[in-house]
Amino acid sequence: MTALRADLYQALAEALAEPPEWIATPGCEWPLFEVAVRLAPQSEAARRAVEPLAEIHAGSLTERRARYAALFAGAGRPRFWLYESAFLTGRILGPEAFAVEQLYRAAGLETAGAELPDHASLELAFLGHLATVGRGEREFLSKHAGRWLPNLGRGLARSGDEVYAPIGQLLADWLEEPGRRQK
């Protein structure tokens, strides 16, 4: 199950990054769907996600990028912040960004590209790394990802967006599933 957890975190990371090409295909062809199906026998969160993900129809990559921009980008304040600092405080590049960057470095990892270290996709990819190495996942959830990503997921679930609402619901349900976080 460790590899499956890591795969789910990675697929969620890809889904919340700049839209990958696979997001234009039907949901039942997504890597996220495939991992949810494999995890479903052991996870209620994954089991609940299978049908809503399967119901997502194909769309053009241009249309999917427009959805992404409408939710997460644009001039001024986006509908949903994808940065821990901004989500929690309303300010980009807050102390949370520097704290997670230090954790990445301590793990021997560096962020590549122009994204800030507290972006949802990077935090989810780091959770995938932690799941793979078998340590630090619960601590990172309790100090960082678990403090804001479930709320982001619930907000997306309520957004009504046919693509990002099921992704958000899975994100929230997965991170809040009993045993995932230390209380």
PDB file of C-alpha atoms in Angstrom:
ATOM      1  CA  MET A   1       0.000   0.000   0.000  1.00  0.00           C
ATOM      2  CA  THR A   2       2.998   2.333   0.500  1.00  0.00           C
ATOM      3  CA  ALA A   3       3.633   2.472  -3.254  1.00  0.00           C
ATOM      4  CA  LEU A   4      -0.055   3.085  -3.925  1.00  0.00           C
ATOM      5  CA  ARG A   5      -0.148   5.956  -1.410  1.00  0.00           C
ATOM      6  CA  ALA A   6       2.884   7.475  -3.112  1.00  0.00           C
ATOM      7  CA  ASP A   7       1.238   7.028  -6.523  1.00  0.00           C
ATOM      8  CA  LEU A   8      -1.942   8.746  -5.333  1.00  0.00           C
ATOM      9  CA  TYR A   9      -0.032  11.700  -3.923  1.00  0.00           C
ATOM     10  CA  GLN A  10       1.876  11.989  -7.221  1.00  0.00           C
ATOM     11  CA  ALA A  11      -1.289  11.819  -9.329  1.00  0.00           C
ATOM     12  CA  LEU A  12      -2.944  14.482  -7.140  1.00  0.00           C
ATOM     13  CA  ALA A  13       0.211  16.598  -7.484  1.00  0.00           C
ATOM     14  CA  GLU A  14       0.011  16.354 -11.272  1.00  0.00           C
ATOM     15  CA  ALA A  15      -3.707  17.179 -11.255  1.00  0.00           C
ATOM     16  CA  LEU A  16      -3.111  20.388  -9.281  1.00  0.00           C
ATOM     17  CA  ALA A  17      -0.085  21.526 -11.277  1.00  0.00           C
ATOM     18  CA  GLU A  18      -0.315  23.241 -14.644  1.00  0.00           C
ATOM     19  CA  PRO A  19      -2.778  20.911 -16.395  1.00  0.00           C
ATOM     20  CA  PRO A  20      -1.035  17.827 -17.787  1.00  0.00           C
ATOM     21  CA  GLU A  21      -2.067  16.453 -21.168  1.00  0.00           C
ATOM     22  CA  TRP A  22      -3.829  13.489 -19.549  1.00  0.00           C
ATOM     23  CA  ILE A  23      -6.393  15.766 -17.923  1.00  0.00           C
ATOM     24  CA  ALA A  24      -8.007  16.305 -21.353  1.00  0.00           C
ATOM     25  CA  THR A  25      -8.821  12.585 -21.638  1.00  0.00           C
ATOM     26  CA  PRO A  26     -11.891  10.989 -19.997  1.00  0.00           C
ATOM     27  CA  GLY A  27     -11.504  10.647 -16.227  1.00  0.00           C
ATOM     28  CA  CYS A  28     -11.514   6.845 -16.486  1.00  0.00           C
ATOM     29  CA  GLU A  29      -8.199   7.106 -18.395  1.00  0.00           C
ATOM     30  CA  TRP A  30      -6.433   9.321 -15.860  1.00  0.00           C
ATOM     31  CA  PRO A  31      -3.535   8.058 -13.730  1.00  0.00           C
ATOM     32  CA  LEU A  32      -5.504   9.447 -10.761  1.00  0.00           C
ATOM     33  CA  PHE A  33      -8.437   7.176 -11.601  1.00  0.00           C
ATOM     34  CA  GLU A  34      -6.181   4.143 -12.044  1.00  0.00           C
ATOM     35  CA  VAL A  35      -4.598   4.665  -8.621  1.00  0.00           C
ATOM     36  CA  ALA A  36      -7.996   5.238  -6.985  1.00  0.00           C
ATOM     37  CA  VAL A  37      -9.228   1.940  -8.440  1.00  0.00           C
ATOM     38  CA  ARG A  38      -6.165   0.100  -7.120  1.00  0.00           C
ATOM     39  CA  LEU A  39      -6.541   1.719  -3.682  1.00  0.00           C
ATOM     40  CA  ALA A  40     -10.320   1.237  -3.443  1.00  0.00           C
ATOM     41  CA  PRO A  41     -10.183  -2.163  -1.686  1.00  0.00           C
ATOM     42  CA  GLN A  42      -8.218  -0.606   1.209  1.00  0.00           C
ATOM     43  CA  SER A  43      -9.497   2.985   1.226  1.00  0.00           C
ATOM     44  CA  GLU A  44     -13.007   4.349   1.577  1.00  0.00           C
ATOM     45  CA  ALA A  45     -11.792   7.710   0.195  1.00  0.00           C
ATOM     46  CA  ALA A  46     -10.494   6.048  -2.962  1.00  0.00           C
ATOM     47  CA  ARG A  47     -13.607   3.885  -3.260  1.00  0.00           C
ATOM     48  CA  ARG A  48     -15.873   6.979  -3.144  1.00  0.00           C
ATOM     49  CA  ALA A  49     -13.735   8.733  -5.792  1.00  0.00           C
ATOM     50  CA  VAL A  50     -13.886   6.058  -8.487  1.00  0.00           C
ATOM     51  CA  GLU A  51     -17.361   6.779  -9.868  1.00  0.00           C
ATOM     52  CA  PRO A  52     -17.124  10.604  -9.892  1.00  0.00           C
ATOM     53  CA  LEU A  53     -13.727  10.445 -11.619  1.00  0.00           C
ATOM     54  CA  ALA A  54     -15.041   7.932 -14.178  1.00  0.00           C
ATOM     55  CA  GLU A  55     -17.894  10.310 -15.049  1.00  0.00           C
ATOM     56  CA  ILE A  56     -15.559  13.112 -16.187  1.00  0.00           C
ATOM     57  CA  HIS A  57     -15.844  13.494 -19.951  1.00  0.00           C
ATOM     58  CA  ALA A  58     -12.963  14.279 -22.302  1.00  0.00           C
ATOM     59  CA  GLY A  59     -12.337  17.917 -23.136  1.00  0.00           C
ATOM     60  CA  SER A  60      -9.719  19.860 -25.001  1.00  0.00           C
ATOM     61  CA  LEU A  61      -6.509  20.736 -23.215  1.00  0.00           C
ATOM     62  CA  THR A  62      -7.276  24.391 -23.959  1.00  0.00           C
ATOM     63  CA  GLU A  63     -10.634  24.062 -22.182  1.00  0.00           C
ATOM     64  CA  ARG A  64      -9.015  22.302 -19.213  1.00  0.00           C
ATOM     65  CA  ARG A  65      -6.366  25.000 -18.955  1.00  0.00           C
ATOM     66  CA  ALA A  66      -9.120  27.636 -18.992  1.00  0.00           C
ATOM     67  CA  ARG A  67     -10.873  25.823 -16.099  1.00  0.00           C
ATOM     68  CA  TYR A  68      -7.587  25.717 -14.195  1.00  0.00           C
ATOM     69  CA  ALA A  69      -6.982  29.431 -14.779  1.00  0.00           C
ATOM     70  CA  ALA A  70     -10.533  30.311 -13.715  1.00  0.00           C
ATOM     71  CA  LEU A  71     -10.062  28.496 -10.423  1.00  0.00           C
ATOM     72  CA  PHE A  72      -6.406  29.071  -9.578  1.00  0.00           C
ATOM     73  CA  ALA A  73      -5.014  32.036 -11.547  1.00  0.00           C
ATOM     74  CA  GLY A  74      -6.000  35.364 -12.956  1.00  0.00           C
ATOM     75  CA  ALA A  75      -5.498  38.957 -12.006  1.00  0.00           C
ATOM     76  CA  GLY A  76      -5.770  39.692  -8.307  1.00  0.00           C
ATOM     77  CA  ARG A  77      -6.955  37.068  -5.887  1.00  0.00           C
ATOM     78  CA  PRO A  78      -7.753  33.681  -7.455  1.00  0.00           C
ATOM     79  CA  ARG A  79     -10.852  31.752  -6.436  1.00  0.00           C
ATOM     80  CA  PHE A  80      -8.606  29.131  -4.757  1.00  0.00           C
ATOM     81  CA  TRP A  81      -5.043  29.636  -3.608  1.00  0.00           C
ATOM     82  CA  LEU A  82      -2.680  26.757  -4.430  1.00  0.00           C
ATOM     83  CA  TYR A  83      -0.016  28.029  -2.014  1.00  0.00           C
ATOM     84  CA  GLU A  84      -0.008  27.118   1.660  1.00  0.00           C
ATOM     85  CA  SER A  85       1.120  30.621   2.696  1.00  0.00           C
ATOM     86  CA  ALA A  86      -1.553  32.380   0.673  1.00  0.00           C
ATOM     87  CA  PHE A  87      -4.275  29.902   1.620  1.00  0.00           C
ATOM     88  CA  LEU A  88      -3.583  30.298   5.344  1.00  0.00           C
ATOM     89  CA  THR A  89      -2.601  33.973   5.531  1.00  0.00           C
ATOM     90  CA  GLY A  90      -3.596  35.611   2.244  1.00  0.00           C
ATOM     91  CA  ARG A  91       0.091  36.375   1.542  1.00  0.00           C
ATOM     92  CA  ILE A  92       2.250  34.592  -1.009  1.00  0.00           C
ATOM     93  CA  LEU A  93       5.764  33.634   0.079  1.00  0.00           C
ATOM     94  CA  GLY A  94       5.026  33.584   3.779  1.00  0.00           C
ATOM     95  CA  PRO A  95       6.910  31.626   6.433  1.00  0.00           C
ATOM     96  CA  GLU A  96       5.251  28.383   5.330  1.00  0.00           C
ATOM     97  CA  ALA A  97       7.017  28.567   1.956  1.00  0.00           C
ATOM     98  CA  PHE A  98      10.423  28.841   3.609  1.00  0.00           C
ATOM     99  CA  ALA A  99       9.611  26.118   6.139  1.00  0.00           C
ATOM    100  CA  VAL A 100       8.642  23.560   3.501  1.00  0.00           C
ATOM    101  CA  GLU A 101      11.657  24.485   1.386  1.00  0.00           C
ATOM    102  CA  GLN A 102      13.890  23.663   4.366  1.00  0.00           C
ATOM    103  CA  LEU A 103      12.149  20.301   4.749  1.00  0.00           C
ATOM    104  CA  TYR A 104      12.708  19.519   1.068  1.00  0.00           C
ATOM    105  CA  ARG A 105      16.403  20.371   1.389  1.00  0.00           C
ATOM    106  CA  ALA A 106      16.743  18.302   4.567  1.00  0.00           C
ATOM    107  CA  ALA A 107      15.339  15.358   2.591  1.00  0.00           C
ATOM    108  CA  GLY A 108      17.921  15.967  -0.144  1.00  0.00           C
ATOM    109  CA  LEU A 109      15.369  17.368  -2.597  1.00  0.00           C
ATOM    110  CA  GLU A 110      15.219  20.608  -4.532  1.00  0.00           C
ATOM    111  CA  THR A 111      12.296  22.262  -6.252  1.00  0.00           C
ATOM    112  CA  ALA A 112      12.742  22.525  -9.997  1.00  0.00           C
ATOM    113  CA  GLY A 113      11.053  25.171 -12.072  1.00  0.00           C
ATOM    114  CA  ALA A 114       9.493  28.461 -11.158  1.00  0.00           C
ATOM    115  CA  GLU A 115       6.898  27.213  -8.658  1.00  0.00           C
ATOM    116  CA  LEU A 116       7.087  28.350  -5.041  1.00  0.00           C
ATOM    117  CA  PRO A 117       7.899  25.551  -2.565  1.00  0.00           C
ATOM    118  CA  ASP A 118       4.526  25.667  -0.799  1.00  0.00           C
ATOM    119  CA  HIS A 119       2.487  25.025  -3.968  1.00  0.00           C
ATOM    120  CA  ALA A 120      -0.062  22.237  -3.508  1.00  0.00           C
ATOM    121  CA  SER A 121       1.520  20.144  -6.254  1.00  0.00           C
ATOM    122  CA  LEU A 122       4.958  20.299  -4.627  1.00  0.00           C
ATOM    123  CA  GLU A 123       3.629  19.495  -1.170  1.00  0.00           C
ATOM    124  CA  LEU A 124       1.714  16.521  -2.589  1.00  0.00           C
ATOM    125  CA  ALA A 125       4.775  15.322  -4.511  1.00  0.00           C
ATOM    126  CA  PHE A 126       6.768  15.579  -1.263  1.00  0.00           C
ATOM    127  CA  LEU A 127       4.128  13.509   0.513  1.00  0.00           C
ATOM    128  CA  GLY A 128       4.623  10.926  -2.243  1.00  0.00           C
ATOM    129  CA  HIS A 129       8.336  10.943  -1.546  1.00  0.00           C
ATOM    130  CA  LEU A 130       7.755  10.578   2.186  1.00  0.00           C
ATOM    131  CA  ALA A 131       5.342   7.689   1.607  1.00  0.00           C
ATOM    132  CA  THR A 132       7.986   5.993  -0.549  1.00  0.00           C
ATOM    133  CA  VAL A 133      10.759   6.329   2.037  1.00  0.00           C
ATOM    134  CA  GLY A 134       8.361   5.342   4.814  1.00  0.00           C
ATOM    135  CA  ARG A 135       8.895   8.187   7.234  1.00  0.00           C
ATOM    136  CA  GLY A 136       7.774  11.747   7.867  1.00  0.00           C
ATOM    137  CA  GLU A 137       4.404  11.594   6.104  1.00  0.00           C
ATOM    138  CA  ARG A 138       2.252  12.087   9.215  1.00  0.00           C
ATOM    139  CA  GLU A 139       4.496  14.844  10.538  1.00  0.00           C
ATOM    140  CA  PHE A 140       4.361  16.747   7.237  1.00  0.00           C
ATOM    141  CA  LEU A 141       0.597  16.337   7.177  1.00  0.00           C
ATOM    142  CA  SER A 142       0.202  17.633  10.727  1.00  0.00           C
ATOM    143  CA  LYS A 143       2.534  20.619  10.256  1.00  0.00           C
ATOM    144  CA  HIS A 144       1.850  21.601   6.653  1.00  0.00           C
ATOM    145  CA  ALA A 145      -0.235  19.765   4.042  1.00  0.00           C
ATOM    146  CA  GLY A 146      -2.947  18.607   6.444  1.00  0.00           C
ATOM    147  CA  ARG A 147      -3.469  22.137   7.746  1.00  0.00           C
ATOM    148  CA  TRP A 148      -4.779  23.438   4.430  1.00  0.00           C
ATOM    149  CA  LEU A 149      -5.081  20.891   1.627  1.00  0.00           C
ATOM    150  CA  PRO A 150      -8.264  19.261   3.023  1.00  0.00           C
ATOM    151  CA  ASN A 151      -9.891  22.724   3.083  1.00  0.00           C
ATOM    152  CA  LEU A 152      -8.733  23.371  -0.471  1.00  0.00           C
ATOM    153  CA  GLY A 153     -10.194  20.011  -1.472  1.00  0.00           C
ATOM    154  CA  ARG A 154     -13.535  20.723   0.184  1.00  0.00           C
ATOM    155  CA  GLY A 155     -13.689  24.119  -1.520  1.00  0.00           C
ATOM    156  CA  LEU A 156     -13.009  22.543  -4.890  1.00  0.00           C
ATOM    157  CA  ALA A 157     -15.623  19.860  -4.176  1.00  0.00           C
ATOM    158  CA  ARG A 158     -18.197  22.606  -3.611  1.00  0.00           C
ATOM    159  CA  SER A 159     -17.104  24.563  -6.703  1.00  0.00           C
ATOM    160  CA  GLY A 160     -19.340  22.602  -9.036  1.00  0.00           C
ATOM    161  CA  ASP A 161     -16.507  22.306 -11.561  1.00  0.00           C
ATOM    162  CA  GLU A 162     -16.971  18.972 -13.353  1.00  0.00           C
ATOM    163  CA  VAL A 163     -13.209  18.339 -13.481  1.00  0.00           C
ATOM    164  CA  TYR A 164     -11.805  19.820 -10.287  1.00  0.00           C
ATOM    165  CA  ALA A 165     -14.718  19.099  -7.906  1.00  0.00           C
ATOM    166  CA  PRO A 166     -14.082  15.299  -7.918  1.00  0.00           C
ATOM    167  CA  ILE A 167     -10.328  15.886  -7.599  1.00  0.00           C
ATOM    168  CA  GLY A 168     -10.952  18.166  -4.626  1.00  0.00           C
ATOM    169  CA  GLN A 169     -13.286  15.684  -2.955  1.00  0.00           C
ATOM    170  CA  LEU A 170     -10.703  12.919  -3.285  1.00  0.00           C
ATOM    171  CA  LEU A 171      -8.002  15.225  -1.926  1.00  0.00           C
ATOM    172  CA  ALA A 172     -10.058  16.133   1.148  1.00  0.00           C
ATOM    173  CA  ASP A 173     -11.330  12.607   1.777  1.00  0.00           C
ATOM    174  CA  TRP A 174      -7.889  11.027   1.348  1.00  0.00           C
ATOM    175  CA  LEU A 175      -6.102  13.428   3.682  1.00  0.00           C
ATOM    176  CA  GLU A 176      -8.839  13.170   6.308  1.00  0.00           C
ATOM    177  CA  GLU A 177      -9.277   9.409   6.140  1.00  0.00           C
ATOM    178  CA  PRO A 178      -8.862   7.886   9.606  1.00  0.00           C
ATOM    179  CA  GLY A 179      -5.261   7.006  10.330  1.00  0.00           C
ATOM    180  CA  ARG A 180      -3.803   9.360   7.718  1.00  0.00           C
ATOM    181  CA  ARG A 181      -2.914  12.105  10.190  1.00  0.00           C
ATOM    182  CA  GLN A 182      -1.849  12.232  13.771  1.00  0.00           C
ATOM    183  CA  LYS A 183      -4.513  13.890  15.859  1.00  0.00           C
TER     184      LYS A 183
END
